Amino acid sequence: MSVIPVIRGGPRTVPDDSPTDRVLWSRLADRDGAALTALYRRHCDAVYNFAFRRTASWAAAEDVVQATFTSVWRRACAGTVDRLEAETARAVLLVMASQECANLARSARRRWLLQGRIEADAGGAVAADHAGATAARVDDERRMSEVRRALECLPPVQREAIELVVWSHCSIAEAAAALGVPHGTVKSRLHRARQSLTHLIEIDALKEALS
């Protein structure tokens, strides 16, 4: 089992005759639902993996994927979709997913304050034939939680650089375009983040994240 799990596959292969992300993104301005569907199919796995690493929760990651693409569609309908600067929409979608993760965390805190406690397993028992898979999923969440605690020691802009470039395999150019900063700024944030993390705690998952 991977220390930092990739829940779904990596970047999907796009046929040569398929519209580019830029073309699909421009079609969103015309409220083209097929363009949104194509973008979802290409990038939903990347958004899901990013969201899991940010939230350390499988269920929350599913919610973030739905919220992210719903937000894209709302912007399309409102005519507020910005021009896509990079060749791929991945980094832009991940920045949007980061915002949805923050929204989800705020909602969870409100629920916790209202309810006092959120039960981890509302269903009670887990069927025997799913026990092994469930244990693995819980272990993944525990490990990811450890990494998240380490990353919380970094400034937010440095965490963004690690999440986009190191974990989600965006290029420096893609990350810079999505964040609206120069290439050199992304590089310096990555450098400072790596230096800081090596002095934090010895977690295997953290070593994998920086490799």
Coordinates of C-alpha atoms in Angstrom, one line a residue:
M1 CA 0.0 0.0 0.0
S2 CA 1.3 3.4 -0.9
V3 CA 2.1 5.6 2.1
I4 CA 0.4 8.5 0.4
P5 CA -2.4 6.8 -1.5
V6 CA -3.4 7.6 -5.0
I7 CA -7.0 6.8 -4.8
R8 CA -7.7 7.0 -8.5
G9 CA -5.5 6.8 -11.5
G10 CA -3.1 9.5 -12.7
P11 CA -3.6 12.0 -15.6
R12 CA -5.9 10.5 -18.2
T13 CA -4.7 10.1 -21.8
V14 CA -6.5 12.5 -24.1
P15 CA -7.0 11.4 -27.8
D16 CA -5.2 13.5 -30.3
D17 CA -8.5 14.6 -32.0
S18 CA -10.2 15.7 -28.7
P19 CA -10.7 19.4 -27.9
T20 CA -8.0 20.9 -25.8
D21 CA -8.7 22.1 -22.3
R22 CA -8.5 25.7 -23.6
V23 CA -11.2 25.0 -26.1
L24 CA -13.4 23.2 -23.6
W25 CA -12.9 26.0 -21.1
S26 CA -13.9 28.6 -23.6
R27 CA -17.1 26.7 -24.4
L28 CA -18.1 27.0 -20.8
A29 CA -18.9 30.7 -21.6
D30 CA -21.7 29.4 -23.8
R31 CA -22.9 27.1 -21.0
D32 CA -21.8 24.0 -22.9
G33 CA -22.6 21.1 -20.6
A34 CA -20.7 18.7 -22.8
A35 CA -17.6 20.7 -22.2
L36 CA -18.0 20.5 -18.5
T37 CA -18.5 16.7 -18.7
A38 CA -15.3 16.4 -20.8
L39 CA -13.3 18.4 -18.2
Y40 CA -14.8 16.4 -15.4
R41 CA -13.8 13.1 -17.0
R42 CA -10.2 14.4 -17.6
H43 CA -9.6 15.9 -14.2
C44 CA -12.0 14.4 -11.6
D45 CA -9.3 11.9 -10.4
A46 CA -6.7 14.6 -9.9
V47 CA -9.3 16.7 -8.0
Y48 CA -10.2 13.7 -5.9
N49 CA -6.6 12.8 -5.0
F50 CA -5.9 16.4 -4.1
A51 CA -9.0 16.7 -1.9
F52 CA -8.1 13.5 0.0
R53 CA -4.6 14.7 0.7
R54 CA -6.0 18.0 1.9
T55 CA -8.9 16.6 4.0
A56 CA -7.6 13.1 4.9
S57 CA -11.1 11.9 4.4
W58 CA -12.5 9.7 1.6
A59 CA -16.0 10.9 2.0
A60 CA -15.0 14.6 2.1
A61 CA -12.9 14.1 -1.1
E62 CA -16.1 13.0 -2.9
D63 CA -17.9 16.0 -1.6
V64 CA -15.1 18.3 -2.8
V65 CA -15.1 16.9 -6.3
Q66 CA -18.9 17.5 -6.6
A67 CA -18.6 21.0 -5.2
T68 CA -15.7 21.9 -7.4
F69 CA -17.4 21.0 -10.7
T70 CA -20.7 22.4 -9.5
S71 CA -18.9 25.7 -8.8
V72 CA -17.4 25.7 -12.3
W73 CA -20.8 25.3 -13.8
R74 CA -22.3 28.0 -11.7
R75 CA -19.5 30.4 -12.9
A76 CA -20.3 29.3 -16.5
C77 CA -23.9 30.1 -16.0
A78 CA -23.1 33.5 -14.4
G79 CA -20.6 34.3 -17.1
T80 CA -17.7 34.7 -14.7
V81 CA -15.3 32.0 -16.0
D82 CA -11.9 33.5 -16.4
R83 CA -9.8 32.9 -19.4
L84 CA -7.6 29.8 -19.1
E85 CA -3.9 30.8 -19.3
A86 CA -2.3 27.4 -19.1
E87 CA -2.6 24.5 -21.6
T88 CA -4.5 22.4 -19.0
A89 CA -7.3 23.3 -16.6
R90 CA -5.9 21.0 -13.9
A91 CA -4.2 23.6 -11.7
V92 CA -7.1 26.0 -11.9
L93 CA -9.5 23.2 -10.8
L94 CA -7.2 22.3 -7.9
V95 CA -7.1 25.8 -6.7
M96 CA -10.9 25.8 -6.8
A97 CA -10.9 22.5 -5.0
S98 CA -8.7 24.0 -2.3
Q99 CA -11.4 26.7 -1.7
E100 CA -14.0 24.0 -1.5
C101 CA -11.9 22.1 1.1
A102 CA -11.8 25.2 3.2
N103 CA -15.6 25.6 2.9
L104 CA -16.1 22.0 3.9
A105 CA -13.8 22.4 6.9
R106 CA -15.8 25.4 8.1
S107 CA -19.1 23.5 7.7
A108 CA -17.7 20.6 9.6
R109 CA -16.7 22.9 12.5
R110 CA -20.2 24.4 12.6
R111 CA -21.7 20.9 12.7
W112 CA -19.4 19.9 15.5
L113 CA -20.3 22.9 17.6
L114 CA -24.0 22.3 17.1
Q115 CA -23.9 18.5 17.6
G116 CA -21.0 18.3 20.1
R117 CA -19.8 15.2 18.4
I118 CA -20.0 13.6 14.9
E119 CA -20.1 9.9 15.0
A120 CA -17.4 8.2 13.0
D121 CA -19.5 5.2 12.1
A122 CA -23.2 5.9 12.1
G123 CA -23.9 2.4 10.8
G124 CA -22.4 0.6 13.7
A125 CA -20.8 -2.6 12.5
V126 CA -19.0 -3.2 9.2
A127 CA -19.7 -6.3 7.3
A128 CA -17.0 -8.9 7.6
D129 CA -16.2 -9.1 3.9
H130 CA -15.4 -5.4 3.8
A131 CA -13.4 -5.3 7.1
G132 CA -10.0 -5.5 5.4
A133 CA -10.7 -2.8 2.9
T134 CA -12.2 -0.6 5.6
A135 CA -9.1 -1.0 7.8
A136 CA -6.8 0.0 4.9
R137 CA -8.9 3.1 4.3
V138 CA -8.8 4.1 7.9
D139 CA -5.1 3.6 7.9
D140 CA -4.7 5.8 4.8
E141 CA -6.7 8.5 6.5
R142 CA -4.6 8.3 9.7
R143 CA -1.3 8.6 7.7
M144 CA -2.7 11.5 5.7
S145 CA -3.8 13.2 8.9
E146 CA -0.2 13.0 10.1
V147 CA 1.1 14.7 7.0
R148 CA -1.6 17.4 7.1
R149 CA -0.5 18.2 10.7
A150 CA 3.1 18.7 9.5
L151 CA 2.0 20.8 6.6
E152 CA -0.1 23.1 8.8
C153 CA 3.3 24.4 10.1
L154 CA 3.9 26.0 6.7
P155 CA 2.5 29.3 5.5
P156 CA -0.5 28.7 3.3
V157 CA 1.3 29.9 0.1
Q158 CA 4.0 27.3 0.6
R159 CA 1.4 24.5 1.3
E160 CA -0.3 25.5 -2.0
A161 CA 3.0 25.0 -3.9
I162 CA 3.6 21.6 -2.4
E163 CA 0.1 20.5 -3.1
L164 CA 0.0 21.6 -6.7
V165 CA 3.5 20.8 -7.9
V166 CA 4.8 18.0 -5.7
W167 CA 1.6 16.0 -5.1
S168 CA -0.6 16.9 -8.1
H169 CA 2.2 17.0 -10.6
C170 CA 1.3 20.4 -12.0
S171 CA 4.2 22.2 -13.8
I172 CA 5.6 25.4 -12.4
A173 CA 4.0 27.3 -15.2
E174 CA 0.6 25.7 -14.5
A175 CA 0.8 26.5 -10.8
A176 CA 1.9 30.0 -11.5
A177 CA -0.9 30.7 -13.9
A178 CA -3.5 29.2 -11.5
L179 CA -2.2 31.2 -8.5
G180 CA -1.6 34.4 -10.5
V181 CA 2.0 34.7 -9.5
P182 CA 5.4 34.7 -11.4
H183 CA 7.2 31.4 -12.0
G184 CA 10.0 32.4 -9.8
T185 CA 7.6 32.9 -6.9
V186 CA 6.3 29.3 -7.1
K187 CA 9.9 28.0 -7.2
S188 CA 11.0 30.0 -4.2
R189 CA 7.9 28.9 -2.2
L190 CA 8.7 25.3 -3.1
H191 CA 12.3 25.7 -2.0
R192 CA 11.4 27.3 1.3
A193 CA 8.7 24.6 2.0
R194 CA 11.1 21.8 1.3
Q195 CA 13.6 23.3 3.7
S196 CA 11.0 23.8 6.4
L197 CA 9.6 20.3 6.1
T198 CA 12.9 18.5 6.4
H199 CA 13.2 20.0 9.9
L200 CA 9.8 19.1 11.1
I201 CA 9.0 15.5 11.9
E202 CA 10.1 12.1 10.6
I203 CA 7.1 10.7 8.8
D204 CA 7.5 8.3 5.9
A205 CA 4.6 9.9 4.1
L206 CA 6.3 13.2 4.4
K207 CA 9.5 11.8 2.8
E208 CA 7.4 10.4 0.0
A209 CA 5.7 13.8 -0.5
L210 CA 9.1 15.5 -1.0
S211 CA 10.7 12.9 -3.2

